Short mmCIF file of C-alpha atoms in Angstrom, two decimals:
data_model
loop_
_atom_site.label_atom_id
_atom_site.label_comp_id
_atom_site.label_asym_id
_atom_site.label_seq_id
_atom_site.Cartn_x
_atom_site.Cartn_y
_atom_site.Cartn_z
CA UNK A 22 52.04 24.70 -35.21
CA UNK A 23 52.56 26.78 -32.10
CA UNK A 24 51.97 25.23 -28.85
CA UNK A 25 48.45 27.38 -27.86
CA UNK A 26 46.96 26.30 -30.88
CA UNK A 27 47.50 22.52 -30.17
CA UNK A 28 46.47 23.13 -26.75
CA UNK A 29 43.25 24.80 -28.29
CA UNK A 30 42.86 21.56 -31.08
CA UNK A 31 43.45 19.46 -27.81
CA UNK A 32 40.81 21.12 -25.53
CA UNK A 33 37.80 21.32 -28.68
CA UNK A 34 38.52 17.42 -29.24
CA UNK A 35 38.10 16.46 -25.44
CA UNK A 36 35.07 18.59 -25.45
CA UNK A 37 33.66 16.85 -28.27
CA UNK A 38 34.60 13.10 -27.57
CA UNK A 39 32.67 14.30 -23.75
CA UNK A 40 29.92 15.35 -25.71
CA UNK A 41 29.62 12.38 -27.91
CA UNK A 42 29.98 9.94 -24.94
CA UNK A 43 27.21 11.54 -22.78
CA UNK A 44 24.61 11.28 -26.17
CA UNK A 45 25.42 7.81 -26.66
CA UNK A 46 24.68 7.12 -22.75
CA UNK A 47 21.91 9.07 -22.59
CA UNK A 48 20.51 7.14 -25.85
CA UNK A 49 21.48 3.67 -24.38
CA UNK A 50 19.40 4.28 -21.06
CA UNK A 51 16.43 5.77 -22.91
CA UNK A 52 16.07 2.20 -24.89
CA UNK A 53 16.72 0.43 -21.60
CA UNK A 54 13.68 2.36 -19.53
CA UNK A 55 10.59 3.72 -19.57
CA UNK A 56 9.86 7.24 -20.44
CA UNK A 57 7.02 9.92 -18.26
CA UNK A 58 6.01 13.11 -19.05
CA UNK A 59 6.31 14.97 -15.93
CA UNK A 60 7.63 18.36 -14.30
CA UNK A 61 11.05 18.81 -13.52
CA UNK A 62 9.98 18.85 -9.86
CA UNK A 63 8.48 15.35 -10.01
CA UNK A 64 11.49 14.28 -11.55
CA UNK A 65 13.73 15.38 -9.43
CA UNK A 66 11.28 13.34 -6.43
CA UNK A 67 11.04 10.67 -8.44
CA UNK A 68 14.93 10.49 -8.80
CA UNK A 69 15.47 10.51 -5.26
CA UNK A 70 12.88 7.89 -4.48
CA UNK A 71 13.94 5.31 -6.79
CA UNK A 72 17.84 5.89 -6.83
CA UNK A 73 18.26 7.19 -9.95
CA UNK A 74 20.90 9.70 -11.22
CA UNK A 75 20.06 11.30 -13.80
CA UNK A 76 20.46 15.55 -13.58
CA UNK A 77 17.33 17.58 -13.33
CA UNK A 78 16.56 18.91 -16.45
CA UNK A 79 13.90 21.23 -17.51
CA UNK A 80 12.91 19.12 -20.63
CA UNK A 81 9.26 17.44 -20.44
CA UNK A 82 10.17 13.77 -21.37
CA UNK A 83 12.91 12.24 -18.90
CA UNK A 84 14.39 9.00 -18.64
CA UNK A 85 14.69 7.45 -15.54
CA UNK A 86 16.39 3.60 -14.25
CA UNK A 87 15.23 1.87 -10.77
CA UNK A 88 18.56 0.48 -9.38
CA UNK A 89 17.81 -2.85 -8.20
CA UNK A 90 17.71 -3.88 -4.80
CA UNK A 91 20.96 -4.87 -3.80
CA UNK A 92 22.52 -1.40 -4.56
CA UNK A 93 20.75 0.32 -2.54
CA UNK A 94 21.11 0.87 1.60
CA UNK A 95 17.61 0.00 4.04
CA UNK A 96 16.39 3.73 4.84
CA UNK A 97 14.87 3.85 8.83
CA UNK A 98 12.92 7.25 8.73
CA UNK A 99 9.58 7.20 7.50
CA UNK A 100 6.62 9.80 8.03
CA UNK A 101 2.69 7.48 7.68
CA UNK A 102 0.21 9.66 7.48
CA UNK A 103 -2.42 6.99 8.76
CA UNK A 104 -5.63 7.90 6.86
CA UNK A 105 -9.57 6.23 8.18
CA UNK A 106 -10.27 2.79 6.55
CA UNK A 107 -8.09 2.72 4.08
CA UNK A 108 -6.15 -0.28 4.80
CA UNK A 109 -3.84 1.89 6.72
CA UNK A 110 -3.95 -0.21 9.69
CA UNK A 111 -2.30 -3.00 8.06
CA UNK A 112 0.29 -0.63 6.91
CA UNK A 113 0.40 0.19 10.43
CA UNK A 114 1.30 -2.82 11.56
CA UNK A 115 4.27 -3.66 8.93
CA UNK A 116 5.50 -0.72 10.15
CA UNK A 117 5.41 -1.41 13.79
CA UNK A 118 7.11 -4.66 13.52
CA UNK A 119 9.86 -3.16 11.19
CA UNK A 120 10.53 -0.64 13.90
CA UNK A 121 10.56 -3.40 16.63
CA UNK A 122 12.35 -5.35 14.90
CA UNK A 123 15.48 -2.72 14.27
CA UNK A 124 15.30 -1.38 17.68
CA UNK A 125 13.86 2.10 15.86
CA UNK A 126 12.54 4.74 17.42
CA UNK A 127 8.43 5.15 16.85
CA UNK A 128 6.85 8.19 17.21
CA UNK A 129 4.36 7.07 19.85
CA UNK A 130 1.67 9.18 21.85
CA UNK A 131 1.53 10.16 26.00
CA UNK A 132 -2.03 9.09 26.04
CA UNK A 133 -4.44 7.20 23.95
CA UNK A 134 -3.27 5.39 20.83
CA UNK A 135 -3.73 8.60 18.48
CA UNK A 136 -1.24 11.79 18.25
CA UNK A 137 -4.22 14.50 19.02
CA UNK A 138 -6.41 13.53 16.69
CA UNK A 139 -8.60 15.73 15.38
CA UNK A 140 -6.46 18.30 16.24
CA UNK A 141 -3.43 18.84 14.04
CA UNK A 142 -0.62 17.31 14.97
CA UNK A 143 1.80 18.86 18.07
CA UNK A 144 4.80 17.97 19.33
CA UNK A 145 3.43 17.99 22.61
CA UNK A 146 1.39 15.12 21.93
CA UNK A 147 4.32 12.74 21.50
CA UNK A 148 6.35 10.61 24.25
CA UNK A 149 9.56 12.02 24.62
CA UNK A 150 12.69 10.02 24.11
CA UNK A 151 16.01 11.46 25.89
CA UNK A 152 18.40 10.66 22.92
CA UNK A 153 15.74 13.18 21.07
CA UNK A 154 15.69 11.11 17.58
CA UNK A 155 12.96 9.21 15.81
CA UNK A 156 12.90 7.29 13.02
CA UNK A 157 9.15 5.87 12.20
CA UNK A 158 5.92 7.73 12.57
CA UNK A 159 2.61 5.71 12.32
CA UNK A 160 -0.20 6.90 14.30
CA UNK A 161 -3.13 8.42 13.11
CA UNK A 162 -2.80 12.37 13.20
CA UNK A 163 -3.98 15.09 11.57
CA UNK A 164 -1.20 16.05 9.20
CA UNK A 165 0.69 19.73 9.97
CA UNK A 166 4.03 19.71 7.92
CA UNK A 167 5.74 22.21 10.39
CA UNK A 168 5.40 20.29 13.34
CA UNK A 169 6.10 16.81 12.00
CA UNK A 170 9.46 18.64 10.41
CA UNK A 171 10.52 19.82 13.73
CA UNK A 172 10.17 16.24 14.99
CA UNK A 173 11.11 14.05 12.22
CA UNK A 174 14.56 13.32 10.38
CA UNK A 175 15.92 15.83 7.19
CA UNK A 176 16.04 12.11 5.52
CA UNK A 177 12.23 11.21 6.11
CA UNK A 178 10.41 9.65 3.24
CA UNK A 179 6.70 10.89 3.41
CA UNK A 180 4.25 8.33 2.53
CA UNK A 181 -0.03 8.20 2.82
CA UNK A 182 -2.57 5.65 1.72
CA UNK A 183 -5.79 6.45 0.00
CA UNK A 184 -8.79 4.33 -1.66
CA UNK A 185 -11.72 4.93 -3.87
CA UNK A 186 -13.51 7.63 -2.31
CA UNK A 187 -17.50 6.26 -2.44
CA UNK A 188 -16.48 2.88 -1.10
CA UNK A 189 -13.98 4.96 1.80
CA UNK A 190 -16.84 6.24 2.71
CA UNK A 191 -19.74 3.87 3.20
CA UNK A 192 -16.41 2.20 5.30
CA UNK A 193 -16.48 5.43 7.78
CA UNK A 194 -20.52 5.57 7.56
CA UNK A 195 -21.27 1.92 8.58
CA UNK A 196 -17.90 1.65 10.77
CA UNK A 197 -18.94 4.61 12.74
CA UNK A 198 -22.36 4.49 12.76
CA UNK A 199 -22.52 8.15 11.35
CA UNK A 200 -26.83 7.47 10.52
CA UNK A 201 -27.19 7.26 14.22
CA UNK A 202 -24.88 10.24 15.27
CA UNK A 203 -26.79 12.10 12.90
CA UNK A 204 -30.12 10.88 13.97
CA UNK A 205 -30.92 9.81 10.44
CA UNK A 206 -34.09 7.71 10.74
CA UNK A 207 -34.75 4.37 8.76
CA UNK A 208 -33.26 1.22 8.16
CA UNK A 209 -31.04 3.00 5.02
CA UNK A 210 -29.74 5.37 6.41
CA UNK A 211 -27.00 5.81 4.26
CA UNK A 212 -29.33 6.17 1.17
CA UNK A 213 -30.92 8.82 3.19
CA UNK A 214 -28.11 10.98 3.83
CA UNK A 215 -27.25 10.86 0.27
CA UNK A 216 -31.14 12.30 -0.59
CA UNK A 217 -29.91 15.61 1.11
CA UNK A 218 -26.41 15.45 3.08
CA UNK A 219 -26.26 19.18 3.07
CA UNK A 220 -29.23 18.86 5.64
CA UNK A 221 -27.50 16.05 7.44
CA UNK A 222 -24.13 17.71 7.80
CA UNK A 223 -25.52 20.81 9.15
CA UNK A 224 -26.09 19.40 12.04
CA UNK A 225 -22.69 20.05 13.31
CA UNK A 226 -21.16 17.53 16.14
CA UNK A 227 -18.12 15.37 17.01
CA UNK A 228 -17.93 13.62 13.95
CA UNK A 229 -18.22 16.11 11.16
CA UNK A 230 -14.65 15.34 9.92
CA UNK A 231 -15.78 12.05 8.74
CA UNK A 232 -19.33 13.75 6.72
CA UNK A 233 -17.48 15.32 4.22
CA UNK A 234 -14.07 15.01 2.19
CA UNK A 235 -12.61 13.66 5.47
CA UNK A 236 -8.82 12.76 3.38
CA UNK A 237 -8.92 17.09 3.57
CA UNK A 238 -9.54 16.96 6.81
CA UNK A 239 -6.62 13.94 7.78
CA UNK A 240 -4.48 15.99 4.98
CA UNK A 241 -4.65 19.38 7.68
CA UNK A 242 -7.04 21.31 5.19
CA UNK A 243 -10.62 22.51 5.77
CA UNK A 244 -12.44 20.43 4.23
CA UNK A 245 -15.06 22.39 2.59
CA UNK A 246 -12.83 25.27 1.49
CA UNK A 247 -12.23 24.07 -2.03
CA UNK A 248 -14.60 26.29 -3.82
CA UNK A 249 -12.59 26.26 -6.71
CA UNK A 250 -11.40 23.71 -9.09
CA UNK A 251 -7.72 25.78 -9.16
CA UNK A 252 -7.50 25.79 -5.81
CA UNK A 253 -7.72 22.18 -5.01
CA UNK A 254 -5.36 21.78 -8.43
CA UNK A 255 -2.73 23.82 -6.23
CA UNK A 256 -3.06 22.36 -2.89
CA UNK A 257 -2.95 18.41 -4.63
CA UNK A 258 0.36 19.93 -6.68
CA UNK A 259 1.74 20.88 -3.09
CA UNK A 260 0.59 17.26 -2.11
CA UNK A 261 2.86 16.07 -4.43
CA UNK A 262 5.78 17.44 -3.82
CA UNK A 263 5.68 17.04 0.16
CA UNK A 264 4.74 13.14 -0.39
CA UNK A 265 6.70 10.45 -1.55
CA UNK A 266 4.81 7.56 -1.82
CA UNK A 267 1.40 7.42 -1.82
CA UNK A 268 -0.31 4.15 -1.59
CA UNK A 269 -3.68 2.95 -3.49
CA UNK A 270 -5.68 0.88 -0.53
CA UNK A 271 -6.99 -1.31 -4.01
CA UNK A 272 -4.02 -2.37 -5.34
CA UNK A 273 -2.05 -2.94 -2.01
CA UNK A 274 0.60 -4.99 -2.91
CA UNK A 275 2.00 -2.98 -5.85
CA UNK A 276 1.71 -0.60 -3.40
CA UNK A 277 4.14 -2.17 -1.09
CA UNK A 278 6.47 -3.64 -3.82
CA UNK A 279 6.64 0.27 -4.38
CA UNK A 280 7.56 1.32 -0.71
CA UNK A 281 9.78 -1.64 -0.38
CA UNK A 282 12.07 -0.16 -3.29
CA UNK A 283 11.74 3.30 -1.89
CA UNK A 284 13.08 2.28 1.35
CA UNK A 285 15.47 -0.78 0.52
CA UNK A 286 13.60 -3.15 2.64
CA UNK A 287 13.45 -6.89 2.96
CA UNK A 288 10.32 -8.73 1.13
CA UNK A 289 9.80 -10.78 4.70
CA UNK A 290 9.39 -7.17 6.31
CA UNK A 291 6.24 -6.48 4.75
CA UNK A 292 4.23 -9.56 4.23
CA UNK A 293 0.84 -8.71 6.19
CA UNK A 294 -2.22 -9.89 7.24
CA UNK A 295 -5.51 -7.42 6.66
CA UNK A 296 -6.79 -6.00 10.15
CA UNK A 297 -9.23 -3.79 11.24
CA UNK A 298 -11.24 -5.10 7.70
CA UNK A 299 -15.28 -5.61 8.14
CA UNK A 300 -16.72 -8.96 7.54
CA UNK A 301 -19.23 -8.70 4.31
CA UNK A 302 -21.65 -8.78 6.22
CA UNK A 303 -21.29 -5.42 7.86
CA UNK A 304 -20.42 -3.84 4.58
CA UNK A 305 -23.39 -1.75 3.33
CA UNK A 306 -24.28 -2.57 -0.56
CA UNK A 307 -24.15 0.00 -3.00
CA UNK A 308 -25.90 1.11 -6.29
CA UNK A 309 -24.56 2.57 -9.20
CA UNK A 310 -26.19 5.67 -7.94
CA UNK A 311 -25.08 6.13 -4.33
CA UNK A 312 -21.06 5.85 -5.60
CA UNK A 313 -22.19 8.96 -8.35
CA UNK A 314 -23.66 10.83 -5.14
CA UNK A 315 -20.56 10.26 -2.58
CA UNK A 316 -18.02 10.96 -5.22
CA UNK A 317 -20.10 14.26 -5.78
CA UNK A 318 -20.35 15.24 -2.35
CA UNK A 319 -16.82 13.98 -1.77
CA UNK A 320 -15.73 16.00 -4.90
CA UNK A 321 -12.18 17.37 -3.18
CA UNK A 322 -11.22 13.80 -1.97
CA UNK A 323 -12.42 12.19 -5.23
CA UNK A 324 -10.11 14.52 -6.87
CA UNK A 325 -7.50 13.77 -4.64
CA UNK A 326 -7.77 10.16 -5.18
CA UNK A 327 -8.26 10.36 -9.20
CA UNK A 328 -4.85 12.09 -9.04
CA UNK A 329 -2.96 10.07 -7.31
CA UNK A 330 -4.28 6.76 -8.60
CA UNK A 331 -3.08 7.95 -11.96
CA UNK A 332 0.68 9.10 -10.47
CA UNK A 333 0.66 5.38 -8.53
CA UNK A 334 0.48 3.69 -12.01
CA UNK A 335 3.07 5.99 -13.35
CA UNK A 336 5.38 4.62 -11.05
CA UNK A 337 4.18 0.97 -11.65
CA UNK A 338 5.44 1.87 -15.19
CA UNK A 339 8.40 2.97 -14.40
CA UNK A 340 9.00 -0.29 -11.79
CA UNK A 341 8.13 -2.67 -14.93
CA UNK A 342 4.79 -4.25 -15.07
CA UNK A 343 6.65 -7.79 -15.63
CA UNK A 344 9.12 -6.84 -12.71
CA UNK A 345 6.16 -5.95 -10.28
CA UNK A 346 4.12 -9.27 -11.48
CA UNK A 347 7.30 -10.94 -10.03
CA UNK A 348 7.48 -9.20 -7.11
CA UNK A 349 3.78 -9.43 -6.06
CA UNK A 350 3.95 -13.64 -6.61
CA UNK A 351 6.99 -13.34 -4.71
CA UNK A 352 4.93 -11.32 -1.85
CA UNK A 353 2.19 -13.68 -2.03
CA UNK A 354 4.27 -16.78 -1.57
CA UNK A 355 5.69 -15.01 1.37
CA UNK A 356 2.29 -14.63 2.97
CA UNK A 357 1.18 -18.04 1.90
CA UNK A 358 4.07 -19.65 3.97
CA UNK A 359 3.21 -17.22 7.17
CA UNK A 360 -0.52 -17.94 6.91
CA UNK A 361 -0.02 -21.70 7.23
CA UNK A 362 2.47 -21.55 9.92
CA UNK A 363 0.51 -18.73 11.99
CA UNK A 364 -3.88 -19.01 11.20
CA UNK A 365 -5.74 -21.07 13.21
CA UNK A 366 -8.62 -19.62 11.92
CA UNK A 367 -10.48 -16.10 10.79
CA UNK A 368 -12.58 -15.22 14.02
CA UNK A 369 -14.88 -11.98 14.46
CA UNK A 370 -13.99 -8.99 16.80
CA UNK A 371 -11.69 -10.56 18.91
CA UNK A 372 -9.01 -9.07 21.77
CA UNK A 373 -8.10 -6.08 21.61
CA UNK A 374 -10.08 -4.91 18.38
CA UNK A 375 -11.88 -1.84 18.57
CA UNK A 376 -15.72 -2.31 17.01
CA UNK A 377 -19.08 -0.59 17.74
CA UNK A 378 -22.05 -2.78 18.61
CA UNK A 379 -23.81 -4.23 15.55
CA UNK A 380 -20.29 -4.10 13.57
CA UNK A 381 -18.23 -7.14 12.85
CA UNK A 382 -14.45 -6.66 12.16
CA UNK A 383 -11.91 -9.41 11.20
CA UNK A 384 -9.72 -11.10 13.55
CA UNK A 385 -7.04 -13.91 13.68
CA UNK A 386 -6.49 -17.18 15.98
CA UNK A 387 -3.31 -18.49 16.51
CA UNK A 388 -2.29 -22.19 16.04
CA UNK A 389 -1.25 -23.44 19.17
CA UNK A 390 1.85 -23.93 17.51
CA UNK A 391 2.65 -20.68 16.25
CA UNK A 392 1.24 -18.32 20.14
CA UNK A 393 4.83 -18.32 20.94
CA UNK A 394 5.84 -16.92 17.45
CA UNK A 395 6.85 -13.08 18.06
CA UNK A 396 6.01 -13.04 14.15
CA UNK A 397 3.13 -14.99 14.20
CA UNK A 398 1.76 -13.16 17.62
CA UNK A 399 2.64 -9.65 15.97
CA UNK A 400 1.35 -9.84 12.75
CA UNK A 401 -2.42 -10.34 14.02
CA UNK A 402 -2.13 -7.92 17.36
CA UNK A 403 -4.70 -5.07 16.51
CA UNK A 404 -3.67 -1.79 16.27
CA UNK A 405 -4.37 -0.48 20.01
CA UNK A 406 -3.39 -3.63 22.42
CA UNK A 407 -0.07 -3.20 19.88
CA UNK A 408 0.41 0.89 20.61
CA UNK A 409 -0.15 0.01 24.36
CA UNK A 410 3.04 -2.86 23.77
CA UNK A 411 5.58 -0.68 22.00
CA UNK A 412 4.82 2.17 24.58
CA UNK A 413 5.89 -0.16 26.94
CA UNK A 414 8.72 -1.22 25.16
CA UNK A 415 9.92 2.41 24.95
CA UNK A 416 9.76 3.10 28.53
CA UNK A 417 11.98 0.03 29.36
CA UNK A 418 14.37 1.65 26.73
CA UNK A 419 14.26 4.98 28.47
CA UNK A 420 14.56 3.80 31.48
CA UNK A 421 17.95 1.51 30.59
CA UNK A 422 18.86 4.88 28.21
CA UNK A 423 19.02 7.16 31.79
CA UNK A 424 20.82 4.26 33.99
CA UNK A 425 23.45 3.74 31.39
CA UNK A 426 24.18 7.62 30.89
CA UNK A 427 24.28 7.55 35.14
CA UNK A 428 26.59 5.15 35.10
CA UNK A 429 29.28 6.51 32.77
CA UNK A 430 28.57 10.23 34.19
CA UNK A 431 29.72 8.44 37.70
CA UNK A 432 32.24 6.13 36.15
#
């Protein structure tokens, strides 16, 4: 047999046996994992986010493993879009102490505790660091994708938090007293708005981004322009691709069993205590009824949530609902141990946290034991006494930054 034709035998075999071998792996990891139906673009996020390596294919049905935790590197650059009482303060928080903790860089504002809000986010807005990099962005903002890409990392993983629309908004109603901004008479005034809000919301003043689909308004879009069901079906797709993560304020802990695989983090770095929550007595009850009319008049946002609540437990099933059961007992242990080390007791509107007359918010006391604790102290600081600290803390850093850099310039 002449030498090109073995050479050809040679080459058809190795072809084959490469072949044969990828089917076989490919079969092996399908009866190991859990299957989605999803586009090739959410597979290809989904695949970054959750370490997998599978090629992008454009076949419906992919296959997809969630390395565990000790293959995988901690990841320090994270965009929060922090959305209105949706349990993003607490979110907040665990990322403020992760930052402070790693000596990362937060993207922290010049004045205030907010990043412009209600205008859409600017660099301007932001306190400038000389070694120009930042690694953790967690203020509230209104979200514009240019700007934030400008400031933030090519690594950034883009996360948001949302909850069920009606009860999101009786939160932002009663929190902010919208009735009495609106002159609503009555003692319901809630009820009332819902017998005509298009009335109500005519009456245009400083708090119209919270009347109506106010996630569209946080998100950077108008938040009555959705006038078609296609075109809110486009701008949600584009939602999807730019975010990575986006929490459910109603099932928080899968949600941060979630982000702690998506960034490699330690289970210590995000055990939490709620803040900024209501007591129940300052939450307004609500009928069957009033939910039907809020989702209704919050149609875009309700959409928005509906959508993402069922791409959240597509991700729970790819994590493994046993796994995550694990995880979340693991979390709550966690807590457990930091609760009885750290709470004195639950107290109402203490230092530091931000409330409107007539509206009781949850706070913390400290055991005597645990007021030296940097954990202990950290975990319970409300959100604007804490902005004010790490602004501090960033100055000292610039300030030793610029002395060092003097120093070698006149060494």
């Amino acid at each position: 047999m002449k030498r090109g034709q073995i050479l050809k035998i040679i080459g058809v075999s190795t072809v084959c046996v490469l072949v044969y071998v990828l089917y076989v792996s490919t079969m092996f990891y399908r009866q190991k994992s859990n299957s989605i139906s999803t586009s090739p673009q959410h597979v290809a996020r989904i695949q970054r986010r959750f370490h997998t390596e599978y090629p992008v294919t454009t076949i419906k049905t992919v296959t997809l493993q969630i390395q565990s935790e000790d293959r995988c590197q901690p990841k320090k650059n994270l965009f929060m879009l922090k959305t209105h009482k949706s349990g993003s303060s607490t979110l907040q928080n665990i990322l403020h102490r992760y930052a402070d903790k790693h000596n990362l860089t937060l993207v922290l504002p010049k004045f205030s505790h907010q990043l412009g809000y209600p205008n859409k986010f600017t660099r301007d807005v932001v306190y400038e660091v000389p070694w120009n990099e930042y690694n953790i962005f967690a203020q509230h903002s209104r979200f514009n994708l240019p700007e934030v890409m400008k400031l933030m990392p090519e690594d950034t993983v883009y996360v948001t938090i949302l909850r069920e629309p009606a009860a999101q908004f009786e939160s932002l109603f009663t929190y902010y007293k919208l009735g009495n901004h609106l002159k609503i008479s009555g003692e319901n005034k809630l009820e009332e708005f819902l017998r005509i809000p298009n009335q109500y919301s005519s009456r245009r003043n400083s708090i119209q981004r919270y009347i109506q689909n106010n996630y569209m308004f946080d998100l950077g879009f108008n938040p009555n322009q959705f006038v078609t069901d296609t075109k809110l079906a486009k701008v949600i797709e584009k939602l999807d691709i730019v975010f990575d993560l986006v929490l459910i304020a109603e099932y928080f802990d899968e949600s941060l069993i979630l982000l702690r695989y998506l960034m490699c983090w330690d289970l210590d770095s995000l055990v939490y205590f709620s803040l900024n929550a209501r007591e129940q007595a300052s939450v307004h009850s609500m009928s069957d009824s009033m939910r039907d009319k809020i989702s209704e008049w919050n149609s875009a946002d309700d959409s928005l949530y509906r959508y993402f609540n069922e791409t959240f437990w597509q991700k729970v099933e790819l994590f493994g609902e046993q796994r995550m059961e694990e995880e979340i007992w693991a979390l709550k242990e966690r807590r457990q141990k930091y609760w009885d080390m750290c709470v004195d007791d639950v107290t109402t509107n203490g230092k530091g946290v931000w409330h409107l007359p007539g509206v009781n918010v949850k706070s913390y006391s400290l055991k005597e034991s645990a007021k030296r604790n940097k954990d202990c102290e950290q975990m319970t600081k409300p959100e604007i006494p804490f902005t004010h600290e790490l602004i501090s803390k960033l100055r000292q850093r610039i300030t030793a930054f610029r002395h060092s850099h003097i120093s070698m310039d006149n060494w």
